[in-house]
Amino acid sequence: MAEVVLIDLFYLKLNSQKNCPQTLLKTYAVQYHHAAKAKFLCIMCCSNSYERHGEQDNCELDTSNGLSALLEEFEIVSCPSMAASLYTIKQKIDERNLSSIKVIVPRHRKTLMKAFIDQLFTDVYSFEFEDLQVTFWGDSLKRSIEINIITVQELREIQNEIETYLRSLPALKGELTIITSPLIPDIFIHGFTTRTGGISYIPTLSSFNLFSSSKRRDPKAVVQENLRRLANAAGFNVEKFYRIKTDHSNDIWIMGRKEPDSYDGIATNQRGVTIAALGADCIPIVFADPVKKACGVAHAESVNQVCWKGTLLGVAMATVNAMIAEYGCSLEDIVVVLGPSVGPCCFTLPKESAKAFHNLHPACVQLFDSPNPYIDIRKATRILLERGGVLPQNIQDKNQDLNLCTSCHPDKFFSHVRDGLNFGTQIGFISIRE
């Protein structure tokens, strides 16, 4: 049974002089709400639906004559565009932590509605659709034939409408912040993001979440808007942006070759292309060689008993070696910067798993004799890089906000350890200026 019922009256034009929108909406709200027994009912209408001779009804219900009790059971969302309406409704659904939705929609609008939903919702939500087949006096919403096809042009118009609306939204949780390193020269654009300055509103994703998945409530459109804002602030081309596709290993994609299905590092010498490593406790690592003008990123895992293996498999040195092999880089020229990650204060592993870090170096483990020792993945990464030949002074893992524990600083960073499965994601990125 659906938790939410959404009634689509967006394109219903009502003559406010002859009809009573208050009575009409009340009638259908009561009918569908009690039939479905949903936790939340929402009526979607256009803020221009009641325009007549220069007058406009803002689609607000009169709370007199007993309607105040009804208002506790449903809400009316009145916006000038479908994108604004559905995004506002999504926020109300997310505030209630609901996910099962019945959409009661005119048959001729069902395909259009599905197209908007595909852009604004993820697989966290489930939808069922029911035809709204009624005829009103005056202007009417008549029985109609379902339109089953959305053309490429129509889809692009939908996407444009959504993009335009999302661009209009204010930044949440403060200004967009980019952490940079003085070790990386100005021929590169680089940085590490925090959680501020984006439009994501889900508490654990708010606000500058930069990754969307089927398991999270942030749709790709929202993440893409956050990325667009980052590109504008940092000065890179958002159309030439590539994220790591994590595999919990040490596989590296050499840009220009066929892209693997998954990998934990990228190396490139192409100008104007921005590459990025994800992080939310795991370490996003950025590499730069100003002599050969090459760069790379890597994702050194932590988080749980599976993901930490990428660190010990040496994904950082694998990226360095790829830059040496492909672009003729020298070890002494490569600069490595470790982005924010979980600290040894918050990251533990079972003792059996911790042994691998202890064998690397005892300093990587605290309270080794306990059932769940604390692990320093940053120290482990530095040790592996130094053993691989990277100069100690060319590795930055401290200073500024880089060495702050992501789990301990909820105001600055996302954290899987702290927030659980619906966590947000920050990134480390780099590109060679064109």
Coordinates of C-alpha atoms in Angstrom, one line a residue:
M1 CA 0.0 0.0 0.0
A2 CA 1.3 3.4 -1.0
E3 CA 2.5 5.7 1.8
V4 CA 2.1 8.8 -0.3
V5 CA -0.7 9.7 -2.8
L6 CA 0.0 12.5 -5.3
I7 CA -2.9 13.9 -7.3
D8 CA -1.8 15.7 -10.5
L9 CA -4.0 18.7 -11.2
F10 CA -1.2 20.7 -12.7
Y11 CA -2.8 21.6 -16.0
L12 CA -6.4 21.7 -14.8
K13 CA -7.8 25.2 -15.5
L14 CA -10.6 26.2 -13.3
N15 CA -12.9 29.1 -13.7
S16 CA -12.8 30.6 -10.2
Q17 CA -16.0 32.7 -11.0
K18 CA -18.1 29.7 -11.9
N19 CA -16.4 26.8 -10.0
C20 CA -15.2 26.5 -6.5
P21 CA -11.6 25.2 -6.5
Q22 CA -11.7 25.0 -2.7
T23 CA -14.7 22.5 -2.9
L24 CA -13.3 20.7 -5.8
L25 CA -9.9 20.0 -4.3
K26 CA -11.4 19.2 -1.0
T27 CA -13.7 16.6 -2.6
Y28 CA -11.0 14.8 -4.4
A29 CA -8.5 15.0 -1.6
V30 CA -11.0 13.3 0.8
Q31 CA -12.0 10.7 -1.8
Y32 CA -8.5 9.6 -2.6
H33 CA -7.0 10.0 0.8
H34 CA -9.5 7.8 2.6
A35 CA -9.5 5.3 -0.3
A36 CA -5.8 4.8 -0.2
K37 CA -5.3 5.4 3.6
A38 CA -1.9 7.0 2.8
K39 CA 0.3 8.7 5.4
F40 CA 0.5 11.7 3.2
L41 CA -1.5 13.1 0.4
C42 CA -0.4 15.9 -1.9
I43 CA -2.2 17.8 -4.7
M44 CA -0.1 19.3 -7.4
C45 CA -1.4 22.3 -9.2
C46 CA 0.1 25.1 -11.2
S47 CA 0.3 28.5 -9.6
N48 CA -1.1 29.9 -12.9
S49 CA -4.0 27.5 -13.1
Y50 CA -6.6 30.0 -11.8
E51 CA -5.6 33.0 -13.7
R52 CA -8.7 34.9 -15.1
H53 CA -8.7 38.4 -16.4
G54 CA -5.5 39.3 -14.7
E55 CA -6.5 37.8 -11.3
Q56 CA -4.7 34.8 -9.8
D57 CA -5.7 32.3 -7.1
N58 CA -2.6 31.1 -5.4
C59 CA -4.2 27.7 -4.9
E60 CA -4.4 28.0 -1.1
L61 CA -7.3 26.4 0.8
D62 CA -9.5 28.4 3.0
T63 CA -9.1 27.0 6.5
S64 CA -12.5 28.1 7.7
N65 CA -15.7 26.0 7.8
G66 CA -14.0 22.8 9.0
L67 CA -11.1 22.7 6.5
S68 CA -8.4 23.1 9.1
A69 CA -8.7 19.4 10.2
L70 CA -8.4 18.4 6.5
L71 CA -5.2 20.3 6.1
E72 CA -3.5 18.0 8.6
E73 CA -4.0 15.2 6.2
F74 CA -2.8 16.7 2.9
E75 CA -1.0 19.6 1.3
I76 CA -1.4 21.5 -1.9
V77 CA 1.8 22.3 -3.8
S78 CA 1.4 25.2 -6.2
C79 CA 4.4 26.2 -8.3
P80 CA 4.8 27.7 -11.8
S81 CA 6.6 24.7 -13.3
M82 CA 6.5 20.9 -13.1
A83 CA 10.1 20.8 -12.0
A84 CA 9.5 23.1 -9.1
S85 CA 6.3 21.3 -8.1
L86 CA 7.8 17.8 -8.1
Y87 CA 11.0 18.9 -6.4
T88 CA 9.0 20.6 -3.6
I89 CA 6.8 17.5 -3.3
K90 CA 10.0 15.3 -3.1
Q91 CA 11.2 17.4 -0.2
K92 CA 8.0 17.0 1.7
I93 CA 8.2 13.2 1.1
D94 CA 11.8 13.1 2.2
E95 CA 11.0 15.1 5.4
R96 CA 8.6 12.3 6.3
N97 CA 11.1 9.6 5.3
L98 CA 8.5 8.0 2.9
S99 CA 9.3 6.2 -0.3
S100 CA 6.2 4.3 -1.7
I101 CA 4.2 6.7 -3.9
K102 CA 0.9 6.4 -5.8
V103 CA 0.5 9.0 -8.5
I104 CA -3.0 9.7 -9.7
V105 CA -2.6 11.4 -13.0
P106 CA -4.6 12.2 -16.2
R107 CA -3.9 9.5 -18.7
H108 CA -2.5 11.9 -21.3
R109 CA 0.1 13.2 -18.8
K110 CA 1.3 9.9 -17.4
T111 CA 4.3 9.5 -19.7
L112 CA 5.3 13.1 -19.1
M113 CA 5.0 12.6 -15.3
K114 CA 7.1 9.4 -15.5
A115 CA 9.8 11.3 -17.4
F116 CA 10.0 14.0 -14.7
I117 CA 10.0 11.4 -11.9
D118 CA 12.9 9.5 -13.6
Q119 CA 15.0 12.7 -13.5
L120 CA 14.1 13.8 -9.9
F121 CA 13.8 10.5 -8.0
T122 CA 16.1 7.5 -7.5
D123 CA 15.5 3.8 -7.0
V124 CA 15.0 4.4 -3.3
Y125 CA 11.4 5.3 -4.2
S126 CA 8.7 3.0 -5.7
F127 CA 5.9 4.4 -7.8
E128 CA 2.5 3.1 -9.0
F129 CA 0.2 5.1 -11.3
E130 CA -3.6 5.4 -11.5
D131 CA -5.6 7.2 -14.1
L132 CA -7.4 10.3 -13.1
Q133 CA -10.5 10.1 -15.3
V134 CA -13.0 12.7 -14.3
T135 CA -14.8 15.6 -16.0
F136 CA -15.5 18.9 -14.3
W137 CA -18.0 21.6 -15.3
G138 CA -16.6 24.6 -17.0
D139 CA -13.1 24.0 -18.1
S140 CA -12.6 20.3 -18.1
L141 CA -10.1 17.5 -17.7
K142 CA -11.5 14.9 -20.0
R143 CA -10.9 11.3 -20.6
S144 CA -8.0 11.0 -22.9
I145 CA -5.6 8.7 -24.7
E146 CA -2.3 8.0 -23.0
I147 CA 0.7 9.3 -24.8
N148 CA 3.4 6.6 -24.6
I149 CA 6.4 8.3 -26.1
I150 CA 8.6 11.1 -25.0
T151 CA 10.7 12.4 -27.9
V152 CA 14.4 13.3 -27.6
Q153 CA 13.5 16.9 -27.9
E154 CA 10.8 16.7 -25.2
L155 CA 13.2 14.9 -22.8
R156 CA 15.8 17.6 -23.4
E157 CA 13.1 20.2 -22.6
I158 CA 12.3 18.4 -19.4
Q159 CA 16.0 18.3 -18.4
N160 CA 16.4 21.9 -19.2
E161 CA 13.4 22.9 -17.1
I162 CA 14.8 20.9 -14.1
E163 CA 18.3 22.3 -14.6
T164 CA 17.0 25.8 -14.7
Y165 CA 15.0 25.3 -11.5
L166 CA 17.9 23.7 -9.6
R167 CA 20.2 26.6 -10.7
S168 CA 17.8 29.0 -9.0
L169 CA 18.1 27.3 -5.6
P170 CA 20.2 28.9 -2.9
A171 CA 23.3 27.2 -1.5
L172 CA 22.8 25.4 1.8
K173 CA 25.0 25.2 4.9
G174 CA 27.3 28.1 3.9
E175 CA 29.5 28.9 1.0
L176 CA 31.2 26.5 -1.3
T177 CA 34.7 25.7 0.0
I178 CA 37.6 24.2 -1.8
I179 CA 40.7 23.1 0.1
T180 CA 44.0 23.4 -2.0
S181 CA 47.6 22.4 -1.4
P182 CA 50.6 24.8 -1.9
L183 CA 52.6 21.8 -3.1
I184 CA 50.7 21.7 -6.4
P185 CA 51.7 24.5 -8.8
D186 CA 49.3 26.7 -10.7
I187 CA 49.6 24.9 -14.0
F188 CA 47.1 22.5 -12.4
I189 CA 43.5 23.2 -11.2
H190 CA 43.0 21.1 -8.1
G191 CA 41.2 20.9 -4.8
F192 CA 39.2 18.9 -2.2
T193 CA 35.6 19.7 -1.5
T194 CA 33.7 20.0 1.8
R195 CA 30.0 19.5 2.5
T196 CA 29.0 23.2 2.2
G197 CA 27.7 25.3 -0.6
G198 CA 25.5 22.8 -2.5
I199 CA 21.7 22.2 -2.8
S200 CA 21.3 18.7 -1.4
Y201 CA 18.9 18.9 1.5
I202 CA 18.8 15.4 2.9
P203 CA 20.5 15.7 6.3
T204 CA 23.3 13.2 5.7
L205 CA 23.8 14.5 2.1
S206 CA 23.5 18.2 2.8
S207 CA 24.6 20.1 1.0
F208 CA 27.4 19.6 -1.4
N209 CA 27.0 15.9 -2.1
L210 CA 28.9 14.9 -5.3
F211 CA 27.7 11.3 -5.9
S212 CA 24.4 9.8 -6.8
S213 CA 23.4 6.1 -6.6
S214 CA 20.3 4.0 -6.6
K215 CA 20.6 3.6 -2.8
R216 CA 20.6 7.3 -2.0
R217 CA 17.8 9.9 -2.2
D218 CA 19.9 12.5 -4.1
P219 CA 19.1 12.2 -7.9
K220 CA 21.7 12.7 -10.5
A221 CA 20.2 16.1 -11.5
V222 CA 21.0 17.5 -8.0
V223 CA 24.5 16.1 -7.9
Q224 CA 25.1 17.5 -11.4
E225 CA 24.0 20.9 -10.2
N226 CA 26.4 20.7 -7.3
L227 CA 29.2 19.7 -9.7
R228 CA 28.3 22.6 -12.1
R229 CA 28.7 25.0 -9.1
L230 CA 32.1 23.4 -8.3
A231 CA 33.3 23.7 -11.9
N232 CA 32.3 27.4 -12.0
A233 CA 34.1 28.1 -8.7
A234 CA 37.3 26.1 -9.5
G235 CA 37.4 27.0 -13.2
F236 CA 37.2 23.6 -14.9
N237 CA 35.0 22.3 -17.8
V238 CA 32.2 20.2 -16.3
E239 CA 31.7 18.5 -19.6
K240 CA 35.2 16.9 -19.3
F241 CA 34.8 15.5 -15.8
Y242 CA 35.5 11.9 -14.9
R243 CA 35.1 10.1 -11.5
I244 CA 36.8 7.0 -10.3
K245 CA 34.6 3.9 -10.5
T246 CA 35.7 2.1 -7.3
D247 CA 36.7 -1.5 -7.3
H248 CA 38.4 -1.8 -3.8
S249 CA 41.6 -2.7 -5.6
N250 CA 44.6 -1.1 -7.3
D251 CA 43.5 -1.0 -10.9
I252 CA 44.4 2.3 -12.7
W253 CA 42.7 3.7 -15.8
I254 CA 45.1 5.3 -18.2
M255 CA 43.0 8.0 -19.9
G256 CA 43.1 7.5 -23.6
R257 CA 42.9 3.7 -23.3
K258 CA 39.6 1.8 -23.1
E259 CA 37.9 2.6 -19.9
P260 CA 37.5 -0.4 -17.6
D261 CA 34.3 -1.3 -15.9
S262 CA 35.8 -0.3 -12.5
Y263 CA 39.1 1.1 -11.2
D264 CA 40.5 3.0 -8.2
G265 CA 42.8 5.3 -9.9
I266 CA 43.1 7.5 -13.0
A267 CA 46.2 8.9 -14.7
T268 CA 46.3 11.4 -17.6
N269 CA 48.3 14.0 -19.4
Q270 CA 45.4 15.5 -21.3
R271 CA 44.8 19.2 -20.8
G272 CA 41.4 20.5 -19.8
V273 CA 40.2 17.1 -18.5
T274 CA 39.3 16.9 -14.8
I275 CA 39.6 13.7 -12.9
A276 CA 38.3 13.0 -9.4
A277 CA 38.5 10.6 -6.6
L278 CA 35.5 10.1 -4.2
G279 CA 35.8 10.2 -0.5
A280 CA 33.7 9.9 2.6
D281 CA 36.2 8.6 5.1
C282 CA 38.3 6.9 2.3
I283 CA 41.2 9.0 1.2
P284 CA 40.9 11.0 -2.1
I285 CA 44.5 11.3 -3.3
V286 CA 45.7 13.8 -5.9
F287 CA 49.0 13.4 -7.9
A288 CA 50.8 16.0 -10.0
D289 CA 54.0 16.1 -12.0
P290 CA 54.7 19.7 -13.1
V291 CA 57.8 18.6 -15.1
K292 CA 56.0 16.1 -17.4
K293 CA 52.7 17.8 -16.9
A294 CA 50.8 14.7 -15.9
C295 CA 48.4 14.1 -13.0
G296 CA 46.4 11.4 -11.4
V297 CA 43.9 10.6 -8.7
A298 CA 43.3 7.6 -6.5
H299 CA 40.8 6.3 -4.0
A300 CA 42.5 4.7 -0.9
E301 CA 39.7 2.8 0.8
S302 CA 38.9 2.4 4.4
V303 CA 35.4 2.2 5.8
N304 CA 34.9 -1.5 6.4
Q305 CA 36.5 -5.0 6.4
V306 CA 36.4 -5.1 2.6
C307 CA 37.1 -1.6 1.4
W308 CA 40.4 -1.0 3.4
K309 CA 42.2 -3.6 1.2
G310 CA 42.6 -1.0 -1.5
T311 CA 45.0 0.9 0.7
L312 CA 47.2 -2.1 1.5
L313 CA 47.1 -3.2 -2.1
G314 CA 48.9 0.0 -2.8
V315 CA 46.5 2.0 -5.1
A316 CA 48.6 5.1 -4.4
M317 CA 51.8 3.7 -5.6
A318 CA 50.0 2.0 -8.5
T319 CA 49.0 5.4 -9.6
V320 CA 52.5 6.7 -9.3
N321 CA 53.9 3.8 -11.2
A322 CA 51.3 4.3 -14.0
M323 CA 52.4 7.9 -14.4
I324 CA 56.1 6.8 -14.6
A325 CA 55.4 4.1 -17.1
E326 CA 53.0 6.1 -19.3
Y327 CA 54.3 9.6 -19.2
G328 CA 58.0 9.2 -18.3
C329 CA 57.5 10.9 -14.9
S330 CA 60.4 10.7 -12.3
L331 CA 59.7 9.8 -8.7
E332 CA 61.4 12.9 -7.4
D333 CA 59.0 15.2 -9.4
I334 CA 55.7 13.6 -8.4
V335 CA 53.8 15.5 -5.7
V336 CA 51.1 13.6 -3.7
V337 CA 48.4 15.2 -1.6
L338 CA 46.1 13.2 0.7
G339 CA 42.6 14.7 1.1
P340 CA 40.4 14.6 4.2
S341 CA 39.6 11.1 5.5
V342 CA 38.6 9.2 8.7
G343 CA 41.3 9.4 11.4
P344 CA 42.7 6.8 13.7
C345 CA 40.3 8.2 16.4
C346 CA 37.3 6.8 14.6
F347 CA 38.3 3.9 12.3
T348 CA 38.6 0.5 13.8
L349 CA 39.0 -3.0 12.3
P350 CA 38.7 -6.5 13.9
K351 CA 42.1 -7.6 15.2
E352 CA 42.6 -10.2 12.4
S353 CA 42.2 -7.4 9.8
A354 CA 44.3 -5.0 11.8
K355 CA 47.3 -7.4 11.7
A356 CA 47.9 -6.4 8.0
F357 CA 48.4 -2.8 9.0
H358 CA 50.5 -3.7 12.0
N359 CA 52.7 -5.8 9.8
L360 CA 53.1 -2.8 7.5
H361 CA 54.2 -0.7 10.5
P362 CA 53.2 -0.9 14.1
A363 CA 52.6 2.9 14.1
C364 CA 49.6 2.3 11.8
V365 CA 47.7 0.7 14.7
Q366 CA 46.6 1.9 18.1
L367 CA 45.5 -0.5 20.9
F368 CA 46.6 -3.5 18.9
D369 CA 45.8 -5.9 21.7
S370 CA 42.1 -4.9 21.8
P371 CA 39.4 -6.8 19.9
N372 CA 39.0 -3.8 17.5
P373 CA 42.2 -1.8 17.1
Y374 CA 42.2 1.8 15.7
I375 CA 43.8 2.1 12.3
D376 CA 45.7 5.1 10.8
I377 CA 45.1 4.7 7.0
R378 CA 46.8 8.1 6.3
K379 CA 50.0 6.9 8.0
A380 CA 49.8 3.6 6.1
T381 CA 49.4 5.4 2.8
R382 CA 52.4 7.7 3.5
I383 CA 54.6 4.7 4.5
L384 CA 53.7 2.9 1.2
L385 CA 54.4 6.0 -0.9
E386 CA 57.8 6.6 0.8
R387 CA 58.8 2.9 0.5
G388 CA 57.9 3.2 -3.2
G389 CA 60.3 6.1 -3.6
V390 CA 58.2 9.2 -3.4
L391 CA 60.1 11.9 -1.6
P392 CA 58.8 12.6 2.0
Q393 CA 58.7 16.3 1.4
N394 CA 56.5 15.8 -1.7
I395 CA 53.8 14.1 0.3
Q396 CA 51.2 16.3 2.0
D397 CA 48.9 14.6 4.5
K398 CA 48.7 17.4 7.1
N399 CA 48.2 21.2 7.3
Q400 CA 45.0 23.2 6.8
D401 CA 41.9 21.1 6.9
L402 CA 43.5 18.1 5.1
N403 CA 44.2 16.0 8.2
L404 CA 40.9 16.7 9.9
C405 CA 39.0 13.5 10.7
T406 CA 35.9 13.4 8.4
S407 CA 33.9 11.5 11.1
C408 CA 34.7 14.0 13.8
H409 CA 33.8 17.1 11.8
P410 CA 30.1 16.9 10.7
D411 CA 30.1 20.6 9.9
K412 CA 32.8 20.2 7.3
F413 CA 32.7 16.7 5.9
F414 CA 30.6 13.7 5.0
S415 CA 31.3 10.4 6.7
H416 CA 30.2 6.8 6.1
V417 CA 31.4 5.8 9.6
R418 CA 29.3 8.5 11.2
D419 CA 26.2 8.7 9.0
G420 CA 25.7 5.2 7.8
L421 CA 24.6 4.0 4.4
N422 CA 22.9 7.2 3.2
F423 CA 26.1 9.2 3.4
G424 CA 27.2 12.0 1.2
T425 CA 30.4 12.2 -0.8
Q426 CA 33.2 14.8 -1.2
I427 CA 35.9 14.6 -3.9
G428 CA 39.5 15.4 -4.6
F429 CA 40.0 16.6 -8.2
I430 CA 42.8 17.8 -10.5
S431 CA 43.2 18.9 -14.1
I432 CA 45.9 20.4 -16.3
R433 CA 45.0 23.9 -17.4
E434 CA 44.4 24.3 -21.1

